[in-house]
PDB file of C-alpha atoms and ligand atoms in Angstrom:
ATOM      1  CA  UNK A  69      20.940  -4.592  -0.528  1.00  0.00           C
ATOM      2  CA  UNK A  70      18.627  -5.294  -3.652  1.00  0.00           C
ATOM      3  CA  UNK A  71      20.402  -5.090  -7.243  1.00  0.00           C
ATOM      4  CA  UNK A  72      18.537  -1.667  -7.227  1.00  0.00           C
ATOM      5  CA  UNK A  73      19.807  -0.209  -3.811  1.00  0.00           C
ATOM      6  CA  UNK A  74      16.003   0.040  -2.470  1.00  0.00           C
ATOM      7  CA  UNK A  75      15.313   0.180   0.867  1.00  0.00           C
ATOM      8  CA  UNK A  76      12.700  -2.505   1.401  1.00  0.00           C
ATOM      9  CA  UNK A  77       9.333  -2.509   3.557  1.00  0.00           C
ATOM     10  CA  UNK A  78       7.259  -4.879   4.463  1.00  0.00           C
ATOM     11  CA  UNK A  79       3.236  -3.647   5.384  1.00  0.00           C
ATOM     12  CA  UNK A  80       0.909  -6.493   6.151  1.00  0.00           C
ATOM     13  CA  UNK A  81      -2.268  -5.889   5.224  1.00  0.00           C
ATOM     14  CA  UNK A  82      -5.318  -6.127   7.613  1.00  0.00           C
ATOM     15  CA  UNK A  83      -7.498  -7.575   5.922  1.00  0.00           C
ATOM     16  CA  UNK A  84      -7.455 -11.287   6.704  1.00  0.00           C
ATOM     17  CA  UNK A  85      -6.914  -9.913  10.336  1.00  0.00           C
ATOM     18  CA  UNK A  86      -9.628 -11.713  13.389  1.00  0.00           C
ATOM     19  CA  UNK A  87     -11.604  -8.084  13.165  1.00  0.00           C
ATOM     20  CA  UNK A  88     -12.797  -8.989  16.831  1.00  0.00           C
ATOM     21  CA  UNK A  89      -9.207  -9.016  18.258  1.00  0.00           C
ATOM     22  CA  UNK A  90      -7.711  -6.273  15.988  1.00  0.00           C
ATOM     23  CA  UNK A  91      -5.244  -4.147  18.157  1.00  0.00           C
ATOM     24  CA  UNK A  92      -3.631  -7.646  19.535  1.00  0.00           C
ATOM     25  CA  UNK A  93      -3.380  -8.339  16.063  1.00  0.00           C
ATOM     26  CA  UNK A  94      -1.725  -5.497  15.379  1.00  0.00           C
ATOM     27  CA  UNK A  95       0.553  -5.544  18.029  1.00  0.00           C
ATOM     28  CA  UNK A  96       1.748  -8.539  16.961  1.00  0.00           C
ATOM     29  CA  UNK A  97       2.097  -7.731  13.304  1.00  0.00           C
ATOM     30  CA  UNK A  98       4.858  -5.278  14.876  1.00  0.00           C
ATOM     31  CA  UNK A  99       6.080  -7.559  17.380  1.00  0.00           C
ATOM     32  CA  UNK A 100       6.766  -9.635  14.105  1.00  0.00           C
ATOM     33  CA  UNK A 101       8.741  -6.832  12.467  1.00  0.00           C
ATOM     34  CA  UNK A 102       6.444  -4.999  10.218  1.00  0.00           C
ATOM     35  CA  UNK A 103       7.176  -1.415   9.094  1.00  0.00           C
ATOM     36  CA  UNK A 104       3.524   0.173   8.833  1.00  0.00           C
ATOM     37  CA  UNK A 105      -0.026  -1.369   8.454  1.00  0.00           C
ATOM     38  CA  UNK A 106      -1.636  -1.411   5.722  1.00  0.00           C
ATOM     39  CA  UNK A 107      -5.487  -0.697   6.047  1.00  0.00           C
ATOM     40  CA  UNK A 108      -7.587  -1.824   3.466  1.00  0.00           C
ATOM     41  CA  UNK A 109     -10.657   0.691   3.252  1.00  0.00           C
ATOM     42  CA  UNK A 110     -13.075  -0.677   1.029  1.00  0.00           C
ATOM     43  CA  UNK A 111     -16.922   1.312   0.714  1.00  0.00           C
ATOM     44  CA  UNK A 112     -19.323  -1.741  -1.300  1.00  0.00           C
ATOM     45  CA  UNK A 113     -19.456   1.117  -4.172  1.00  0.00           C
ATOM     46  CA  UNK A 114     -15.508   1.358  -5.673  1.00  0.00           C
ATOM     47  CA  UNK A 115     -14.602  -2.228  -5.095  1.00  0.00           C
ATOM     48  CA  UNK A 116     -17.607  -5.052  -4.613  1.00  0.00           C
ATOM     49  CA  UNK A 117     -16.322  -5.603  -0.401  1.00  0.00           C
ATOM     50  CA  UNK A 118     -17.007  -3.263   2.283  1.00  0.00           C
ATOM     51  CA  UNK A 119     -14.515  -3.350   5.614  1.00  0.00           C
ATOM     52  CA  UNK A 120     -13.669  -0.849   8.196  1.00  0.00           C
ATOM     53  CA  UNK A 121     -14.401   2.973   8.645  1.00  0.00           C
ATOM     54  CA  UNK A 122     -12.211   5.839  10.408  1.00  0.00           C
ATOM     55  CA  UNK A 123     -13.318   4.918  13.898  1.00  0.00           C
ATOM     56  CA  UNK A 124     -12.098   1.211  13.707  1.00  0.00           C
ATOM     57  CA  UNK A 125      -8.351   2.882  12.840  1.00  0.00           C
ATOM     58  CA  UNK A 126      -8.631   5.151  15.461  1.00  0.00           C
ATOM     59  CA  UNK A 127      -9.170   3.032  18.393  1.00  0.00           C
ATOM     60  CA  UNK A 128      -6.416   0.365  17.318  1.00  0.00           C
ATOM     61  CA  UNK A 129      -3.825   3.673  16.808  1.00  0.00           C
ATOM     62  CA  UNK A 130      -2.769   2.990  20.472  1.00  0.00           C
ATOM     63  CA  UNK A 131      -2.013  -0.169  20.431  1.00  0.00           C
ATOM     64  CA  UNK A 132       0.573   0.302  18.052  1.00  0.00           C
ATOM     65  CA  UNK A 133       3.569   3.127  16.709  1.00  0.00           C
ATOM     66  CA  UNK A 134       4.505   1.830  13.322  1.00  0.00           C
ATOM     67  CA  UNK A 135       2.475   4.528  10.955  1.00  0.00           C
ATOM     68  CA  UNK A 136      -0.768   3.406   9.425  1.00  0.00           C
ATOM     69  CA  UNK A 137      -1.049   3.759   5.583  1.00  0.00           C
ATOM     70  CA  UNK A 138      -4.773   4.056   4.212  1.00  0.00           C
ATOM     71  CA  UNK A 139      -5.496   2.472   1.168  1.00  0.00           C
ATOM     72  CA  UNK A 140      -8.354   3.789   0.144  1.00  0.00           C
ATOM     73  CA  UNK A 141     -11.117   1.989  -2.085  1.00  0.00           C
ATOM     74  CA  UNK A 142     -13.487   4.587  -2.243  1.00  0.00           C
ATOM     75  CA  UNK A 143     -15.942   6.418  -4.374  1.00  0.00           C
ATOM     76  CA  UNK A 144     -15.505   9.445  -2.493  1.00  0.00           C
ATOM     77  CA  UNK A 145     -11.777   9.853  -1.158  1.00  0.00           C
ATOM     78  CA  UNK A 146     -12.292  13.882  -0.643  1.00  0.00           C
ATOM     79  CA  UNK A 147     -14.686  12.937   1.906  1.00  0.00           C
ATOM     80  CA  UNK A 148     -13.487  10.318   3.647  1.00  0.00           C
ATOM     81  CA  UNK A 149      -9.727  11.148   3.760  1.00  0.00           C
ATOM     82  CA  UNK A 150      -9.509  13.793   6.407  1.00  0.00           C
ATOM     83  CA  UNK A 151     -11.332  11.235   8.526  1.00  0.00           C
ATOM     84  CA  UNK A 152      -8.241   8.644   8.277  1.00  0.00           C
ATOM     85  CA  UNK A 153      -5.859  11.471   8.479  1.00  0.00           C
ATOM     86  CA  UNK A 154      -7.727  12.716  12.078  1.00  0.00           C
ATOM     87  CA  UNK A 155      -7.846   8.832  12.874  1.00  0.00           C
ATOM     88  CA  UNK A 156      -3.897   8.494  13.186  1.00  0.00           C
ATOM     89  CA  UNK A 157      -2.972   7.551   9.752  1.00  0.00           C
ATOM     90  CA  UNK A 158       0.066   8.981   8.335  1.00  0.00           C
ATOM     91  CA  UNK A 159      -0.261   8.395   4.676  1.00  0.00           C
ATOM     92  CA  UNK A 160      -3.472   8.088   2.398  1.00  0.00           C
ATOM     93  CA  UNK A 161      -3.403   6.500  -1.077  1.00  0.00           C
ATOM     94  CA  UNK A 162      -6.065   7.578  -3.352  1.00  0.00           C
ATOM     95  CA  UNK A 163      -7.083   5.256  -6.017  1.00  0.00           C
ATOM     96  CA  UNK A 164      -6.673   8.079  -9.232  1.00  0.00           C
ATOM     97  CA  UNK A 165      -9.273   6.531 -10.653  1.00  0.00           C
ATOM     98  CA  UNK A 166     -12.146   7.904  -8.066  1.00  0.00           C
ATOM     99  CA  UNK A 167     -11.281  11.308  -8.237  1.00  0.00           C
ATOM    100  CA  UNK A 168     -11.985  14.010 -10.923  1.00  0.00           C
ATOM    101  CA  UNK A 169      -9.285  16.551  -9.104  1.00  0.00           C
ATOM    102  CA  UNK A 170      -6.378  14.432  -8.499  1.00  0.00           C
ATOM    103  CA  UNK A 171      -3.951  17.516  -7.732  1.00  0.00           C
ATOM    104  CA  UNK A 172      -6.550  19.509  -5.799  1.00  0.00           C
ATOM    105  CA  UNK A 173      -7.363  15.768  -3.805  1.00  0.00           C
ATOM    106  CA  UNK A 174      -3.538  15.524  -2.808  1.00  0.00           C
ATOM    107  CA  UNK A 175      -2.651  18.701  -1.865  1.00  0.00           C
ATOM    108  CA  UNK A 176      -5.926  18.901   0.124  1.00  0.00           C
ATOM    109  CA  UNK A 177      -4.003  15.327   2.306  1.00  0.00           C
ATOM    110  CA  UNK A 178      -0.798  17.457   2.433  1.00  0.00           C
ATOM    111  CA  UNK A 179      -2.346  20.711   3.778  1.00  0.00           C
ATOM    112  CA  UNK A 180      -3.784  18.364   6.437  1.00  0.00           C
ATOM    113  CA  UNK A 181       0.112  17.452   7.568  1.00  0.00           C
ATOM    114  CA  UNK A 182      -0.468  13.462   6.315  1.00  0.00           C
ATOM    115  CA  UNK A 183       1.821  12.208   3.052  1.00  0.00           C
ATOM    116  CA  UNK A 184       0.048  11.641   0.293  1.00  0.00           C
ATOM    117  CA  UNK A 185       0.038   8.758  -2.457  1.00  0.00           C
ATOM    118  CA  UNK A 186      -1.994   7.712  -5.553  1.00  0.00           C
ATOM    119  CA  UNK A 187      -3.424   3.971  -6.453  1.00  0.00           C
ATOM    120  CA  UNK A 188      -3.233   2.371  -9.846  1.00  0.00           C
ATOM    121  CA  UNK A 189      -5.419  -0.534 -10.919  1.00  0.00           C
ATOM    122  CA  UNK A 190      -3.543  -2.969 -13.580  1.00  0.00           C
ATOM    123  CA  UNK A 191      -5.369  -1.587 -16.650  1.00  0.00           C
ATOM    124  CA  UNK A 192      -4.705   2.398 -15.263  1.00  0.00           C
ATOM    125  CA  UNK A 193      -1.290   3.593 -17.360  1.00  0.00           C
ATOM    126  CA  UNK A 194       1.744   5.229 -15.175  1.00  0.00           C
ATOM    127  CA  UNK A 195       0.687   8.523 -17.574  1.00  0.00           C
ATOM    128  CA  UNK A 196      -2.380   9.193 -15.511  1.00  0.00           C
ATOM    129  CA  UNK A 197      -0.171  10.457 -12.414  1.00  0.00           C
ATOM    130  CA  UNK A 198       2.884  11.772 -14.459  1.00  0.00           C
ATOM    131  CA  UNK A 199       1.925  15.411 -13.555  1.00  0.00           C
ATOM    132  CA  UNK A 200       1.093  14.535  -9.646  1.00  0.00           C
ATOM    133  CA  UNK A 201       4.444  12.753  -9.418  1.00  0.00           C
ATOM    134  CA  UNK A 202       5.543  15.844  -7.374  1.00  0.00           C
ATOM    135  CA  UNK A 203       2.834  15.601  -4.626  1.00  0.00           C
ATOM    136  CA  UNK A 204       3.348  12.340  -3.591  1.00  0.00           C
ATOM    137  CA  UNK A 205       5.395  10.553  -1.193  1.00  0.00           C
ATOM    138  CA  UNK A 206       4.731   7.003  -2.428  1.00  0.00           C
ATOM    139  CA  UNK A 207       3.324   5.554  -5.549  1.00  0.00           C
ATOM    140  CA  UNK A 208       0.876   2.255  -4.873  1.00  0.00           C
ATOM    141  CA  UNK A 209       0.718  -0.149  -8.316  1.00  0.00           C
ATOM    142  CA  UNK A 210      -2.189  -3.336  -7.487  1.00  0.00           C
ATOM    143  CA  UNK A 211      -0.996  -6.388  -8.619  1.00  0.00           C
ATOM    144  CA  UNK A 212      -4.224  -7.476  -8.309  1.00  0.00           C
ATOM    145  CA  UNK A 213      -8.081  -6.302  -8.808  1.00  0.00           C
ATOM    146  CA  UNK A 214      -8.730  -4.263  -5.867  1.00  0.00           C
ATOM    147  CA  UNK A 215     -11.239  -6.066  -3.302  1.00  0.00           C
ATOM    148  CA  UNK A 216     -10.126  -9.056  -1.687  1.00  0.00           C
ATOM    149  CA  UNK A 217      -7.418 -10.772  -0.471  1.00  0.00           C
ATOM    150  CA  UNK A 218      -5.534 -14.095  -1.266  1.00  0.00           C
ATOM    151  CA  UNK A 219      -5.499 -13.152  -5.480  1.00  0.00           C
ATOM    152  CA  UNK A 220      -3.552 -14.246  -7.854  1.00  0.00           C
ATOM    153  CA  UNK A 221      -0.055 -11.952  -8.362  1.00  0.00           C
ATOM    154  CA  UNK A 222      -0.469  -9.829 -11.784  1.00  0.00           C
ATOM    155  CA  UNK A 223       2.984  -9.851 -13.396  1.00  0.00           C
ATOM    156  CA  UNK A 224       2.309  -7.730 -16.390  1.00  0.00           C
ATOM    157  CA  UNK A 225       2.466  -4.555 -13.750  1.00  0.00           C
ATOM    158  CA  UNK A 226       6.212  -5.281 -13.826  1.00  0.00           C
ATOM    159  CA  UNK A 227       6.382  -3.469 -16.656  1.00  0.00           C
ATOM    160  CA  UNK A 228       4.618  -0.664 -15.458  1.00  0.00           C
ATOM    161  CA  UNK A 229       6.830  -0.928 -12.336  1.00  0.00           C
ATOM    162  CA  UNK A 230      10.128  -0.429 -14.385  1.00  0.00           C
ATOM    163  CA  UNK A 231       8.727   2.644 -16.034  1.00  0.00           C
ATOM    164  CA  UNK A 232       7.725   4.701 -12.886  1.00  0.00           C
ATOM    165  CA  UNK A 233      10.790   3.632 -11.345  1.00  0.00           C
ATOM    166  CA  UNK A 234      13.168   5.235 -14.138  1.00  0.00           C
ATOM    167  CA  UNK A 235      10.714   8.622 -14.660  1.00  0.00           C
ATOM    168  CA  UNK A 236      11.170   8.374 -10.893  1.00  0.00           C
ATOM    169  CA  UNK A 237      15.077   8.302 -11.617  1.00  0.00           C
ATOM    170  CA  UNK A 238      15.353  10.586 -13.820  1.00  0.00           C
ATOM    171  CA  UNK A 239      13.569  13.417 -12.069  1.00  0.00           C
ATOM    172  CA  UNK A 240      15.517  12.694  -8.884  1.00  0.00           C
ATOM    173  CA  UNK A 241      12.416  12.243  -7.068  1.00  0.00           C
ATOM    174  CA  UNK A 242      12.115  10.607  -3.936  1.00  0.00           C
ATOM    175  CA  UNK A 243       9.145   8.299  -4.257  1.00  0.00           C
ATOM    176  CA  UNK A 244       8.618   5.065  -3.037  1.00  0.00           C
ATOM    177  CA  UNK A 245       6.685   2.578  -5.347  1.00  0.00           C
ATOM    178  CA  UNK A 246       4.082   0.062  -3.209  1.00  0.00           C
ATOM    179  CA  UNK A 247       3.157  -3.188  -5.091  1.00  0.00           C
ATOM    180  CA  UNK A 248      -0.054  -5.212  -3.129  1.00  0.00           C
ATOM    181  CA  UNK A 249      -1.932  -7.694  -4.113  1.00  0.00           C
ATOM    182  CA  UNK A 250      -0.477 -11.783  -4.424  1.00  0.00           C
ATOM    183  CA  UNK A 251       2.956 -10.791  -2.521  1.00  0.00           C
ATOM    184  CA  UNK A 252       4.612 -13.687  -1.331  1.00  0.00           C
ATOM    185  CA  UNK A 253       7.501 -15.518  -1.110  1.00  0.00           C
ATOM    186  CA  UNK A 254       7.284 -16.790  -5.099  1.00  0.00           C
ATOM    187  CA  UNK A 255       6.763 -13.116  -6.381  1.00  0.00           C
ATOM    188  CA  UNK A 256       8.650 -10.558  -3.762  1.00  0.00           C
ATOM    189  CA  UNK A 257      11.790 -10.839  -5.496  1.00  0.00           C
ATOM    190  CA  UNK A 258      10.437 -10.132  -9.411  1.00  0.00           C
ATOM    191  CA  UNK A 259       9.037  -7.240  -8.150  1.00  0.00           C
ATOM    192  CA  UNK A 260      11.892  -6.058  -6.135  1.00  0.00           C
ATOM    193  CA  UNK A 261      13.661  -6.465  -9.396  1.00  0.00           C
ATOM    194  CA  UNK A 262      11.323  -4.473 -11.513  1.00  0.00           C
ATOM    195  CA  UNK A 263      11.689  -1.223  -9.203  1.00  0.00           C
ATOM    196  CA  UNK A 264       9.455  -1.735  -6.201  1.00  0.00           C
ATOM    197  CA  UNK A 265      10.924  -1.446  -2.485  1.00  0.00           C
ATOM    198  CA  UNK A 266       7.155  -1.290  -0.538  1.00  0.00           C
ATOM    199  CA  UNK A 267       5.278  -4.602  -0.770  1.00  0.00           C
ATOM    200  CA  UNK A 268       1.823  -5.338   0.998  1.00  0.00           C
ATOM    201  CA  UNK A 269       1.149  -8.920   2.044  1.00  0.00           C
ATOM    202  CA  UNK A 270      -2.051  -9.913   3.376  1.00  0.00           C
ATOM    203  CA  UNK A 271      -2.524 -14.186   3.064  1.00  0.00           C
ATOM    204  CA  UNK A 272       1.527 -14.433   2.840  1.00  0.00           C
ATOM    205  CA  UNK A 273       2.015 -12.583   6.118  1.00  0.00           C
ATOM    206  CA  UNK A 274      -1.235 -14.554   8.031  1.00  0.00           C
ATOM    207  CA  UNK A 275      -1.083 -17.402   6.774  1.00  0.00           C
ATOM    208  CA  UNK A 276       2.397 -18.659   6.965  1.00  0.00           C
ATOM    209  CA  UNK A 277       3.283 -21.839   8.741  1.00  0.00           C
ATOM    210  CA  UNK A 278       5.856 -20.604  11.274  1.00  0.00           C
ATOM    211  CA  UNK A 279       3.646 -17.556  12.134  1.00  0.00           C
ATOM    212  CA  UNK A 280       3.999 -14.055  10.781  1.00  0.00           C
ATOM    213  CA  UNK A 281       7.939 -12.947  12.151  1.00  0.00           C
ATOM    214  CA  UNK A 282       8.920 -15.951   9.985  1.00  0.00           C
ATOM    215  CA  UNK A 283       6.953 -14.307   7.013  1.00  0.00           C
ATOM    216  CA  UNK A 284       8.023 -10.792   7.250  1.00  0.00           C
ATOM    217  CA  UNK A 285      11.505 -12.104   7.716  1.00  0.00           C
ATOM    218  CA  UNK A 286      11.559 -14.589   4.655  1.00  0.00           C
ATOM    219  CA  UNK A 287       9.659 -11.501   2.782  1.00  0.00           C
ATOM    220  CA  UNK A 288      12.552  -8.755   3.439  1.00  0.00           C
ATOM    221  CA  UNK A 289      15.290 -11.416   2.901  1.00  0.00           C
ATOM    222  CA  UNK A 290      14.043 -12.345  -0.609  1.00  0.00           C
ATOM    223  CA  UNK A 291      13.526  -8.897  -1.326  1.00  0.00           C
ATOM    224  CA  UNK A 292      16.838  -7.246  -0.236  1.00  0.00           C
ATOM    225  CA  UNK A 293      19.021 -10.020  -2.196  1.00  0.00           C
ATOM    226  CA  UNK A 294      16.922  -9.485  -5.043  1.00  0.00           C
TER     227      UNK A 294
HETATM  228  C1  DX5 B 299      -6.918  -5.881  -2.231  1.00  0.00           C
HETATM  229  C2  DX5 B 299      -6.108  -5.172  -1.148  1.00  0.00           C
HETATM  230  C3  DX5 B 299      -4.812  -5.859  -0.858  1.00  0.00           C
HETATM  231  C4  DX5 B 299      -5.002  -7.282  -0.379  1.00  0.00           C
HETATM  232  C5  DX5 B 299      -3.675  -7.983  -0.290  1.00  0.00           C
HETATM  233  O1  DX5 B 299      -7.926  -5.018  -2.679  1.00  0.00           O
HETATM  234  O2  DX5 B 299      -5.810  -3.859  -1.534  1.00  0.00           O
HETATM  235  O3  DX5 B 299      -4.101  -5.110   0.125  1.00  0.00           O
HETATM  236  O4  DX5 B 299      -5.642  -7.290   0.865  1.00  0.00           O
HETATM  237  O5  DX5 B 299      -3.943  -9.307   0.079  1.00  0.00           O
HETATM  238  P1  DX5 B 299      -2.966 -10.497  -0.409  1.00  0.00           P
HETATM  239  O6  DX5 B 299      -1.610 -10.133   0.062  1.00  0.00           O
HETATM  240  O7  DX5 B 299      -3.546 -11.711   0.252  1.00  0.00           O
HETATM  241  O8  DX5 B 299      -3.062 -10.540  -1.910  1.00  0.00           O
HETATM  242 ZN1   ZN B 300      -4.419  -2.743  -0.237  1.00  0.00          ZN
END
């Protein structure tokens, strides 16, 4: 176990996925030992990239069981998250800042029987979602600028990291904290160490030499001897 008794996750990210052989690439993202997918919904309007919509999830969801997270880099999340909820994905992430309602948005996810989480770019303080902390299920911190993949890792969220994980402490809460964005073997285990116990990987996961088993494994042992 990590130095701060987490229980770690691994969720590769899609994007770098061959989008013309997506459920094989899925199922062997959890042939390789990943806990949940992590889909990267991006609209052209919150984030300057556009990828897949609800249909695309829904016609992989066979092909695997681990849950599907959304990550959702939208301008409107009211609208678009029952559609990911109806399209098998068990958690949505809302980015707080594209929504005016945050508490109404998130208990409109849980009424719909999916978990719900909230999305904080680097220069978004941990007091924006200190009153939603009871809503959510998991807390998602980018340790990079939302948009693409292969970035460079952002270690001045650490910080922010260590703060949500003691308010998360100290209220007994149950909430796990998701860092994405420039996770790889170099950075896991500073970020394990500053509170996190989800990471998304995206280029470390697809483009490792030995293939990504090797990565997910390398990933989780840096992590839990952190
Ligand atoms: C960026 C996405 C991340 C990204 C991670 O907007 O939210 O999930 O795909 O990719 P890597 O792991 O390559 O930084
Ligand atoms: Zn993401």
């Amino acid at each position: 176990m990590n130095e701060n008794n987490l229980h770690i996750e691994i969720c590769p990210s899609i994007l770098p996925a061959d989008f013309s052989r997506l459920g094989s690439e899925l199922e062997a993202l959890e042939e390789a030992g990943a806990d949940r997918i992590h889909w990267d919904i991006m609209d052209g309007n919150f984030v300057p990239n556009l990828t897949i919509g609800p249909d695309t999830v829904a016609s992989c969801r066979k092909n695997v069981e681990i849950p599907f997270e959304a990550h959702l880099m939208v301008e409107d999340p009211d609208l678009l998250s029952p559609m990911f909820i109806e399209a098998g994905c068990e958690l949505i992430m809302v980015h707080v800042e594209s929504v005016r309602h945050l508490d109404r948005t998130l208990n409109v996810i849980l009424n719909s029987g999916a978990k719900a989480g909230v999305t904080l770019n680097p220069s978004t303080p941990i007091e924006s979602i200190t009153n939603v902390l009871h809503l959510v299920d998991q807390v998602l911190i980018m340790s990079v600028n939302p948009g693409f993949g292969g970035q460079k890792y952002l270690p001045s969220q650490e910080d922010k990291i260590k703060v949500l994980r003691n308010i998360i402490t100290e209220r007994d809460l149950s909430i796990h904290i998701e860092i994405d964005g420039g996770i790889n073997e170099n950075t896991i285990g500073q970020a394990t160490k500053a509170g996190a116990n989800v990471f998304v990987a995206g280029s470390a996961v697809f483009n490792h030499p030995n293939g990504p088993a090797r990565a997910i494994q390398d990933l989780r042992k840096i992590a839990s001897s952190a």
